[in-house]
Short mmCIF file of C-alpha atoms and ligand atoms in Angstrom, two decimals:
data_model
loop_
_atom_site.label_atom_id
_atom_site.label_comp_id
_atom_site.label_asym_id
_atom_site.label_seq_id
_atom_site.Cartn_x
_atom_site.Cartn_y
_atom_site.Cartn_z
CA MET A 174 3.60 154.17 -10.76
CA LYS A 175 5.39 150.94 -9.76
CA VAL A 176 8.88 150.59 -8.32
CA LEU A 177 10.88 147.58 -9.54
CA LYS A 178 14.13 146.54 -7.89
CA PHE A 179 16.59 144.15 -9.51
CA GLY A 180 19.28 142.49 -7.41
CA GLY A 181 22.90 141.60 -8.08
CA THR A 182 22.31 138.42 -10.09
CA SER A 183 19.61 140.12 -12.15
CA VAL A 184 22.15 142.68 -13.39
CA GLY A 185 25.11 140.31 -13.00
CA SER A 186 25.63 139.47 -16.68
CA VAL A 187 24.81 140.81 -20.12
CA GLU A 188 22.31 137.98 -20.58
CA ASN A 189 20.49 138.82 -17.33
CA MET A 190 20.46 142.55 -18.11
CA ASN A 191 18.68 141.58 -21.29
CA HIS A 192 16.05 139.71 -19.19
CA VAL A 193 15.64 142.83 -17.03
CA LYS A 194 15.15 144.96 -20.13
CA SER A 195 12.34 142.68 -21.35
CA ILE A 196 10.64 142.74 -17.94
CA ILE A 197 10.63 146.52 -17.58
CA ASN A 198 9.85 147.43 -21.19
CA ASP A 199 6.06 147.04 -21.02
CA GLY A 200 5.05 150.61 -21.81
CA SER A 201 4.20 151.64 -18.24
CA LYS A 202 6.06 154.41 -16.42
CA LYS A 203 8.17 153.10 -13.55
CA ILE A 204 11.15 153.62 -11.28
CA VAL A 205 13.78 150.89 -11.51
CA VAL A 206 16.20 150.46 -8.61
CA LEU A 207 19.36 148.48 -9.37
CA SER A 208 21.95 146.77 -7.18
CA ALA A 209 25.59 146.43 -8.10
CA MET A 210 26.47 143.47 -10.37
CA SER A 211 26.80 140.32 -8.26
CA GLY A 212 30.21 139.99 -6.66
CA THR A 213 31.03 143.68 -7.01
CA THR A 214 30.06 144.87 -3.52
CA ASN A 215 31.96 141.95 -1.97
CA ALA A 216 35.00 142.88 -4.09
CA LEU A 217 34.69 146.54 -2.99
CA VAL A 218 34.39 145.49 0.67
CA SER A 219 37.61 143.54 0.25
CA ILE A 220 39.37 146.47 -1.49
CA ALA A 221 38.35 148.83 1.35
CA SER A 222 39.57 146.33 3.92
CA GLU A 223 42.98 146.03 2.18
CA ILE A 224 43.24 149.84 2.15
CA GLU A 225 42.43 149.85 5.87
CA LYS A 226 45.20 147.30 6.49
CA ASN A 227 47.52 149.36 4.28
CA ASN A 228 47.93 146.44 1.85
CA ILE A 229 48.02 148.84 -1.07
CA ASN A 230 49.47 146.41 -3.64
CA GLN A 231 46.79 143.85 -2.86
CA ALA A 232 44.04 146.53 -3.08
CA GLU A 233 45.46 147.68 -6.42
CA SER A 234 45.49 144.20 -7.88
CA GLU A 235 41.87 143.64 -6.76
CA ILE A 236 40.86 146.95 -8.41
CA ASP A 237 42.61 145.84 -11.57
CA LYS A 238 40.81 142.48 -11.60
CA LEU A 239 37.43 144.18 -11.14
CA TYR A 240 38.25 146.72 -13.87
CA LYS A 241 38.95 143.94 -16.38
CA LYS A 242 35.54 142.42 -15.62
CA TYR A 243 33.82 145.75 -16.33
CA VAL A 244 35.72 146.36 -19.57
CA ASP A 245 34.54 142.97 -20.71
CA VAL A 246 30.89 143.61 -19.74
CA VAL A 247 30.83 147.04 -21.41
CA ASP A 248 32.23 145.57 -24.62
CA ASN A 249 29.57 142.89 -24.71
CA LEU A 250 26.68 145.07 -23.58
CA LEU A 251 27.23 148.18 -25.66
CA THR A 252 27.63 147.38 -29.33
CA ASP A 253 26.79 150.99 -30.22
CA LYS A 254 30.22 152.65 -30.66
CA TYR A 255 29.18 156.05 -29.36
CA LEU A 256 27.51 154.69 -26.21
CA ASN A 257 30.38 152.25 -25.69
CA VAL A 258 32.93 155.08 -25.66
CA GLY A 259 30.79 157.19 -23.31
CA VAL A 260 30.27 154.35 -20.84
CA MET A 261 33.95 153.34 -20.95
CA ALA A 262 34.84 156.94 -20.07
CA TYR A 263 32.51 156.71 -17.06
CA VAL A 264 33.92 153.31 -16.01
CA ASN A 265 37.44 154.77 -16.22
CA GLU A 266 36.35 157.69 -14.07
CA ARG A 267 34.98 155.34 -11.36
CA PHE A 268 38.09 153.14 -11.39
CA ASN A 269 40.41 156.16 -11.32
CA PHE A 270 38.48 157.24 -8.25
CA LEU A 271 39.16 153.82 -6.67
CA LEU A 272 42.87 154.11 -7.53
CA ARG A 273 43.00 157.56 -5.92
CA CYS A 274 41.52 156.02 -2.74
CA LEU A 275 44.75 154.01 -2.42
CA GLU A 276 46.56 157.23 -1.60
CA LYS A 277 44.06 158.49 0.95
CA PRO A 278 43.98 157.72 4.67
CA PHE A 279 41.33 155.13 5.53
CA SER A 280 38.07 156.37 7.06
CA LEU A 281 34.48 155.17 7.24
CA THR A 282 33.53 157.71 4.58
CA LEU A 283 36.30 156.44 2.31
CA GLU A 284 34.96 152.91 2.74
CA ASN A 285 31.41 154.05 1.97
CA GLU A 286 32.61 155.89 -1.13
CA VAL A 287 34.40 152.75 -2.29
CA LEU A 288 31.26 150.65 -1.71
CA ALA A 289 29.09 153.14 -3.63
CA GLN A 290 30.95 152.51 -6.91
CA GLY A 291 29.12 149.22 -7.63
CA GLU A 292 25.65 150.75 -7.92
CA LEU A 293 27.01 153.82 -9.74
CA LEU A 294 28.56 151.54 -12.37
CA SER A 295 25.61 149.16 -12.83
CA THR A 296 23.03 151.93 -13.25
CA TYR A 297 25.14 153.96 -15.69
CA MET A 298 25.83 150.92 -17.84
CA PHE A 299 22.24 149.69 -17.75
CA ASN A 300 20.79 153.11 -18.58
CA ALA A 301 23.09 153.37 -21.61
CA TYR A 302 22.03 149.86 -22.63
CA LEU A 303 18.34 150.89 -22.53
CA GLN A 304 19.14 153.88 -24.72
CA GLN A 305 20.94 151.62 -27.17
CA GLU A 306 17.74 149.54 -27.31
CA GLY A 307 15.67 152.66 -28.06
CA ILE A 308 14.00 152.86 -24.62
CA ASN A 309 13.22 156.29 -23.22
CA SER A 310 15.00 156.03 -19.88
CA GLN A 311 16.46 158.56 -17.47
CA LEU A 312 19.18 158.00 -14.89
CA LEU A 313 18.42 159.54 -11.47
CA ALA A 314 21.29 159.99 -9.00
CA ALA A 315 20.20 158.42 -5.70
CA LEU A 316 22.58 160.74 -3.88
CA ASP A 317 20.36 163.64 -5.03
CA PHE A 318 17.46 162.38 -2.90
CA MET A 319 18.26 159.37 -0.65
CA LYS A 320 19.24 160.43 2.84
CA ILE A 321 19.42 158.94 6.32
CA ASN A 322 19.19 160.90 9.54
CA GLU A 323 21.41 160.90 12.63
CA VAL A 324 19.93 157.60 13.85
CA LYS A 325 20.47 156.07 10.41
CA GLU A 326 16.76 155.94 9.58
CA PRO A 327 15.52 157.18 6.19
CA ASP A 328 14.71 160.88 6.23
CA PHE A 329 11.35 160.43 4.52
CA LYS A 330 10.50 164.15 4.33
CA TYR A 331 13.82 165.03 2.67
CA ILE A 332 13.58 162.04 0.32
CA GLN A 333 10.04 162.91 -0.73
CA GLU A 334 10.85 166.57 -1.44
CA HIS A 335 14.05 165.83 -3.33
CA LEU A 336 12.77 162.84 -5.28
CA ASN A 337 9.72 164.82 -6.43
CA GLU A 338 11.99 167.65 -7.51
CA VAL A 339 14.16 165.28 -9.50
CA LEU A 340 11.15 163.55 -11.08
CA ASN A 341 9.50 166.86 -11.96
CA SER A 342 12.64 168.06 -13.69
CA THR A 343 12.58 165.08 -16.06
CA PRO A 344 8.88 164.43 -16.66
CA GLY A 345 9.26 162.94 -20.13
CA ALA A 346 11.01 159.67 -19.31
CA ASP A 347 9.23 156.31 -19.41
CA ILE A 348 11.66 154.48 -17.16
CA TYR A 349 13.68 156.06 -14.35
CA ILE A 350 16.78 154.14 -13.31
CA THR A 351 18.40 154.74 -9.95
CA GLN A 352 20.93 153.22 -7.56
CA GLY A 353 19.84 151.07 -4.65
CA PHE A 354 21.80 150.84 -1.40
CA ILE A 355 23.57 154.23 -1.50
CA CYS A 356 22.50 157.41 0.25
CA LEU A 357 23.82 160.46 2.04
CA ASP A 358 24.08 160.61 5.82
CA ASP A 359 22.88 163.47 7.99
CA ALA A 360 26.21 165.27 7.44
CA GLY A 361 25.85 164.96 3.66
CA LYS A 362 28.56 162.30 3.32
CA VAL A 363 28.20 159.19 1.18
CA SER A 364 26.71 156.33 3.18
CA ASN A 365 24.55 153.26 2.56
CA LEU A 366 21.58 151.29 3.85
CA GLN A 367 23.74 148.30 4.89
CA ARG A 368 24.33 145.13 2.91
CA GLY A 369 21.36 144.07 0.84
CA GLY A 370 20.03 147.63 1.14
CA SER A 371 18.71 147.99 -2.41
CA ASP A 372 15.50 146.25 -1.30
CA TYR A 373 15.12 148.95 1.32
CA THR A 374 15.75 151.71 -1.25
CA ALA A 375 12.91 150.28 -3.34
CA THR A 376 10.35 150.33 -0.52
CA ILE A 377 11.48 153.77 0.69
CA VAL A 378 11.03 155.12 -2.83
CA GLY A 379 7.72 153.21 -3.09
CA ALA A 380 6.49 154.78 0.14
CA VAL A 381 7.38 158.37 -0.76
CA ILE A 382 5.81 158.24 -4.23
CA LYS A 383 2.85 156.21 -2.87
CA ALA A 384 3.58 153.54 -5.46
CA GLU A 385 0.90 151.22 -6.67
CA GLU A 386 3.24 148.28 -5.97
CA VAL A 387 6.89 147.54 -5.23
CA GLN A 388 8.42 144.55 -7.00
CA ILE A 389 11.64 142.93 -5.86
CA TRP A 390 13.15 140.85 -8.66
CA THR A 391 15.81 138.38 -7.64
CA ASP A 392 17.25 134.95 -8.49
CA ILE A 393 14.57 132.81 -6.82
CA ASP A 394 10.80 132.51 -7.24
CA GLY A 395 9.77 134.35 -4.08
CA MET A 396 10.09 133.82 -0.35
CA HIS A 397 10.55 130.12 0.37
CA ASN A 398 9.25 128.36 3.46
CA ASN A 399 12.81 127.61 4.64
CA ASP A 400 16.35 128.67 3.81
CA PRO A 401 17.15 127.14 0.39
CA ARG A 402 20.89 127.48 1.09
CA PHE A 403 20.66 124.82 3.79
CA VAL A 404 17.50 122.83 3.15
CA GLU A 405 16.49 120.88 0.06
CA GLY A 406 12.96 120.92 -1.32
CA THR A 407 11.90 124.31 0.05
CA GLN A 408 8.76 125.78 -1.52
CA PRO A 409 7.78 129.32 -2.48
CA ILE A 410 5.05 130.93 -0.36
CA SER A 411 2.35 132.63 -2.42
CA ASP A 412 1.15 135.15 0.20
CA LEU A 413 2.59 136.73 3.30
CA SER A 414 1.29 139.49 5.51
CA PHE A 415 3.53 142.50 6.18
CA ASP A 416 4.05 141.25 9.73
CA GLU A 417 5.07 137.77 8.63
CA ALA A 418 7.45 139.13 5.99
CA ALA A 419 8.94 141.61 8.47
CA GLU A 420 9.67 138.80 10.95
CA LEU A 421 11.25 136.58 8.29
CA ALA A 422 13.38 139.38 6.87
CA TYR A 423 14.53 140.47 10.31
CA PHE A 424 15.32 136.94 11.39
CA GLY A 425 17.54 136.02 8.49
CA ALA A 426 15.61 135.33 5.27
CA LYS A 427 18.33 136.77 3.04
CA ILE A 428 15.96 137.40 0.15
CA LEU A 429 14.89 140.63 1.90
CA HIS A 430 16.88 143.31 3.70
CA PRO A 431 15.70 143.25 7.35
CA GLN A 432 13.89 146.60 7.10
CA THR A 433 12.33 146.13 3.65
CA VAL A 434 8.64 146.03 4.51
CA LEU A 435 8.63 148.76 7.16
CA PRO A 436 8.28 151.81 4.85
CA VAL A 437 5.30 150.38 2.93
CA ARG A 438 3.43 148.59 5.71
CA GLU A 439 1.52 151.61 6.96
CA ASP A 440 0.16 152.56 3.53
CA GLY A 441 -0.46 148.92 2.64
CA ILE A 442 1.60 149.17 -0.57
CA PRO A 443 1.98 145.56 -1.76
CA VAL A 444 5.45 144.11 -2.28
CA ARG A 445 5.81 141.35 -4.85
CA LEU A 446 8.88 139.10 -4.90
CA LYS A 447 9.63 137.79 -8.39
CA ASN A 448 12.26 135.75 -10.22
CA THR A 449 14.09 137.58 -13.04
CA MET A 450 15.12 134.22 -14.49
CA ASN A 451 11.52 132.91 -14.42
CA PRO A 452 9.05 135.82 -14.75
CA PRO A 453 5.89 133.69 -15.19
CA ALA A 454 6.36 132.11 -11.72
CA PRO A 455 3.84 133.78 -9.37
CA GLY A 456 6.39 134.59 -6.66
CA THR A 457 5.27 135.97 -3.30
CA LEU A 458 2.79 138.74 -2.63
CA ILE A 459 3.35 140.61 0.65
CA SER A 460 0.25 142.59 1.61
CA SER A 461 -2.08 143.46 4.49
CA ASN A 462 -3.98 140.17 4.07
CA HIS A 463 -3.58 137.28 6.47
CA VAL A 464 -4.26 134.32 4.29
CA GLU A 465 -4.09 131.23 6.47
CA ASN A 466 -3.09 130.06 9.91
CA GLY A 467 -0.25 127.76 10.87
CA ILE A 468 3.51 127.73 10.49
CA LYS A 469 4.32 129.12 7.06
CA ALA A 470 8.04 129.64 7.07
CA ILE A 471 11.28 129.25 8.97
CA ALA A 472 14.35 131.48 8.88
CA ALA A 473 17.58 131.61 10.84
CA LYS A 474 19.86 134.43 11.88
CA ASP A 475 23.50 133.77 12.80
CA ASN A 476 26.15 135.65 14.77
CA ILE A 477 23.93 135.96 17.81
CA THR A 478 25.41 136.44 21.26
CA ALA A 479 23.44 135.26 24.29
CA ILE A 480 23.93 137.01 27.62
CA LYS A 481 22.68 135.46 30.86
CA ILE A 482 22.28 137.93 33.69
CA LYS A 483 21.94 136.19 37.06
CA SER A 484 20.87 137.98 40.18
CA GLY A 485 19.54 136.22 43.28
CA ARG A 486 17.47 139.25 44.13
CA MET A 487 15.83 139.92 40.82
CA LEU A 488 12.16 139.53 41.68
CA GLN A 489 12.28 141.51 44.87
CA ALA A 490 14.42 144.19 43.28
CA HIS A 491 11.97 146.08 41.12
CA GLY A 492 13.76 148.36 38.72
CA PHE A 493 16.30 145.62 37.99
CA LEU A 494 15.20 145.16 34.38
CA ARG A 495 15.19 148.90 33.84
CA LYS A 496 18.84 149.03 34.90
CA VAL A 497 19.66 146.17 32.55
CA PHE A 498 17.89 147.77 29.58
CA GLU A 499 19.48 151.13 30.25
CA ILE A 500 22.92 149.61 29.84
CA PHE A 501 21.97 148.29 26.40
CA GLU A 502 20.39 151.61 25.50
CA VAL A 503 23.45 153.62 26.47
CA HIS A 504 25.56 151.37 24.24
CA GLU A 505 23.06 151.61 21.35
CA THR A 506 22.64 147.84 21.20
CA SER A 507 19.24 146.39 20.48
CA ILE A 508 17.99 143.21 22.07
CA ASP A 509 16.35 140.53 19.89
CA MET A 510 15.13 137.82 22.28
CA ILE A 511 14.52 137.92 25.99
CA THR A 512 13.44 135.34 28.56
CA THR A 513 13.21 135.64 32.32
CA SER A 514 13.12 133.36 35.36
CA GLU A 515 13.14 134.10 39.03
CA VAL A 516 16.92 134.26 39.20
CA ALA A 517 18.06 135.20 35.73
CA VAL A 518 17.32 137.11 32.55
CA SER A 519 18.68 135.77 29.27
CA LEU A 520 18.78 137.95 26.23
CA THR A 521 20.38 138.06 22.81
CA ILE A 522 22.06 140.69 20.69
CA ASP A 523 23.32 140.54 17.13
CA ASP A 524 25.69 143.49 17.29
CA ASP A 525 28.53 142.69 19.70
CA LYS A 526 30.58 145.82 18.95
CA ASN A 527 30.04 147.12 22.49
CA LEU A 528 29.81 143.74 24.20
CA ASP A 529 32.83 144.25 26.49
CA LYS A 530 31.50 147.56 27.79
CA ILE A 531 28.01 146.12 28.26
CA VAL A 532 29.33 143.10 30.15
CA SER A 533 31.53 145.15 32.42
CA GLU A 534 28.60 147.42 33.36
CA LEU A 535 26.27 144.45 33.88
CA GLU A 536 28.86 142.83 36.15
CA ALA A 537 28.33 145.67 38.58
CA ILE A 538 24.75 144.45 39.20
CA ALA A 539 24.76 140.71 38.43
CA THR A 540 26.73 137.62 37.44
CA ILE A 541 27.13 137.40 33.67
CA GLU A 542 27.58 134.49 31.26
CA VAL A 543 28.17 135.10 27.56
CA ASP A 544 27.68 132.54 24.78
CA LYS A 545 28.77 133.43 21.25
CA ASN A 546 28.09 131.57 17.97
CA GLN A 547 24.38 131.23 18.58
CA SER A 548 21.59 131.29 15.98
CA ILE A 549 17.98 132.34 16.26
CA VAL A 550 15.61 130.03 14.41
CA CYS A 551 12.38 131.84 13.79
CA LEU A 552 9.06 130.19 12.88
CA VAL A 553 6.52 132.49 11.31
CA GLY A 554 2.84 132.30 10.40
CA HIS A 555 -0.46 133.90 11.29
CA SER A 556 -1.58 133.00 14.84
CA ILE A 557 0.97 130.21 15.11
CA VAL A 558 1.09 130.46 18.87
CA ASN A 559 -2.22 128.59 18.99
CA HIS A 560 -1.59 126.20 16.15
CA GLU A 561 -1.40 122.45 16.72
CA ASP A 562 1.95 122.16 14.85
CA THR A 563 3.52 124.44 17.41
CA PHE A 564 2.97 121.85 20.10
CA LYS A 565 5.02 119.32 18.10
CA LEU A 566 8.14 121.47 18.23
CA PHE A 567 9.62 119.96 21.38
CA GLN A 568 9.14 116.49 20.00
CA ILE A 569 10.67 117.35 16.61
CA LEU A 570 13.65 118.98 18.28
CA LYS A 571 14.05 116.57 21.17
CA ASP A 572 17.71 115.96 20.23
CA VAL A 573 18.60 119.63 19.74
CA LYS A 574 19.81 121.69 22.66
CA ILE A 575 17.48 124.71 22.78
CA ARG A 576 19.05 127.54 24.74
CA MET A 577 16.07 129.96 24.81
CA ILE A 578 12.50 130.11 23.49
CA SER A 579 10.43 133.17 22.78
CA TYR A 580 6.73 132.37 22.54
CA GLY A 581 3.85 134.79 22.71
CA GLY A 582 5.76 138.03 22.07
CA SER A 583 3.70 138.21 18.92
CA ARG A 584 1.04 135.81 17.67
CA ASN A 585 3.02 135.38 14.45
CA ASN A 586 6.42 134.31 15.70
CA ILE A 587 8.14 131.69 17.80
CA SER A 588 11.90 131.99 18.12
CA LEU A 589 14.36 129.40 19.36
CA LEU A 590 17.97 130.06 20.26
CA ILE A 591 20.38 127.25 19.44
CA ASP A 592 24.09 126.78 18.92
CA THR A 593 24.99 127.70 15.33
CA LYS A 594 26.57 124.27 14.82
CA ASP A 595 23.07 122.73 15.22
CA LYS A 596 21.39 125.17 12.83
CA VAL A 597 21.39 123.19 9.58
CA GLU A 598 20.15 120.02 11.27
CA THR A 599 17.43 122.02 13.06
CA LEU A 600 16.22 123.68 9.84
CA GLN A 601 16.19 120.34 8.05
CA LYS A 602 14.27 118.57 10.82
CA LEU A 603 11.69 121.33 11.04
CA ASN A 604 11.26 121.21 7.28
CA ALA A 605 10.73 117.47 7.22
CA TYR A 606 8.19 117.33 10.05
CA LEU A 607 6.34 120.59 9.48
CA PHE A 608 6.31 120.96 5.70
CA GLU A 609 7.08 117.59 4.18
CA LEU A 610 4.64 115.82 6.45
CA VAL A 611 7.13 113.23 7.67
CA THR A 612 5.38 111.70 10.69
CA LEU A 613 6.94 111.78 14.10
P1 LIG B 979 19.61 139.88 -4.68
O1 LIG B 979 21.03 139.98 -5.09
O2 LIG B 979 18.66 139.75 -5.82
O3 LIG B 979 19.22 140.94 -3.69
P2 LIG B 979 19.91 137.99 -2.52
O4 LIG B 979 21.08 137.06 -2.66
O5 LIG B 979 20.07 139.13 -1.59
O6 LIG B 979 19.47 138.46 -3.97
O7 LIG B 979 18.61 137.18 -2.06
C1 LIG B 979 18.20 136.03 -2.78
C2 LIG B 979 18.75 134.78 -2.11
O8 LIG B 979 18.24 134.68 -0.79
C3 LIG B 979 18.33 133.48 -2.74
O9 LIG B 979 19.15 133.15 -3.82
C4 LIG B 979 18.42 132.50 -1.59
O10 LIG B 979 19.60 131.76 -1.62
C5 LIG B 979 18.46 133.37 -0.34
N1 LIG B 979 17.42 133.03 0.63
C6 LIG B 979 17.62 132.83 1.96
N2 LIG B 979 16.47 132.54 2.58
C7 LIG B 979 15.50 132.55 1.64
C8 LIG B 979 14.10 132.30 1.66
N3 LIG B 979 13.45 132.02 2.78
N4 LIG B 979 13.43 132.37 0.49
C9 LIG B 979 14.06 132.67 -0.66
N5 LIG B 979 15.38 132.92 -0.75
C10 LIG B 979 16.10 132.85 0.39
N1 LIG B 980 25.11 145.92 -3.56
C1 LIG B 980 24.70 145.93 -2.16
C2 LIG B 980 25.11 144.63 -1.50
O1 LIG B 980 25.64 143.75 -2.15
C3 LIG B 980 23.25 146.21 -2.00
C4 LIG B 980 22.31 145.15 -2.56
O2 LIG B 980 22.72 144.32 -3.37
O3 LIG B 980 21.14 145.18 -2.19
O4 LIG B 980 24.92 144.51 -0.32
MG1 LIG B 981 19.59 141.16 -1.63
#
């Protein structure tokens, strides 16, 4: 069985839902994971934030605006009177839930429950639409099987047991529809897999059912060799290895949630990235194969904080790095890049929630400098550390201030840390000289 995931734009209008229907209706049994309609999760984030700030009138007017959009979609999508009435009743139920949240005290669980409404709505509507079109589909509640553990990792054993139970109880369906993104936490409360998490749902489901393939359908024809939001003329990449895709996703290629490939890498389940708006385009195949050497793609990750830890006695003082790492471990903050010299260690983090505590503990053992608003630019490809293009990097970027470089940590990745204000120019220059063959 295949798992197909469709993102926000793919289910973002009646017209696009019709494209999705044509793609999935090919007679083969499959699990379809859906995101919320585009714009909905952002709207829900804003509603939750207004509730947190106690701006109840503002939250109410945003709920009202979103409700009107859904009434409109349901009316256009469901021409069958009976299904239309049933879906409208469900939509009313979800929006009444949101209105009731206005009277509750804010909490993280409340926020997660608010965020969950987008996927609940899109899947219910889409499942009814498939029934209207005579397709034998079955809605599966993700909260019946998707669960994360106390360290917020998927609880694969639980998911496998519960998903199999749910699938076995409805063996007759051709197409199973379920919500991406949402899950239960270890305490059984509503939670999620972080923004963009529907991709991750798809590969988790793919891993537990040992799917033949996972397909991620979005609004672009696969992984491009650079960020199309900032660089013109980017090109789709036909093949990526799991390692290459994992690096790109982790270091900012928004097309994939950072953890997407991890669940399927071990079993070698291929992941295909496809364009809902252009199904014949080949897209990108992510698999165990390493197809070619050289720099294949560039991605960038913002909101990075660089921390320089200076200690005159670092080399003599063995155990110094252990002390440094322990501080980050205690504050549950992971380190992305690290470079060392005789007198200093520089490292980066992307989660600065505990930065003040980390800095104050580091100050007990060293002198600390913190730089915010940094970006990691990551170059990815098989064996790029030995590739001739890699040696051009300093020349291409001679006018860009590079704050740190990570080379050799893996054969597939070189990362540069730069000021975020230089990011777009850096991505564009790299594109021109590495991919568009502009000569230096
Ligand atoms: P979905 O809602 O389908 O999950 P996303 O918006 O999360 O879609 O991801 C698709 C978007 O990712 C594209 O429209 C594109 O702007 C952006 N993107 C960023 N980097 C890349 C890249 N390297 N290749 C392709 N798309 C990228
Ligand atoms: N709807 C969620 C989000 O916007 C999950 C997803 O789209 O993948 O982040
Ligand atoms: Mg996405």
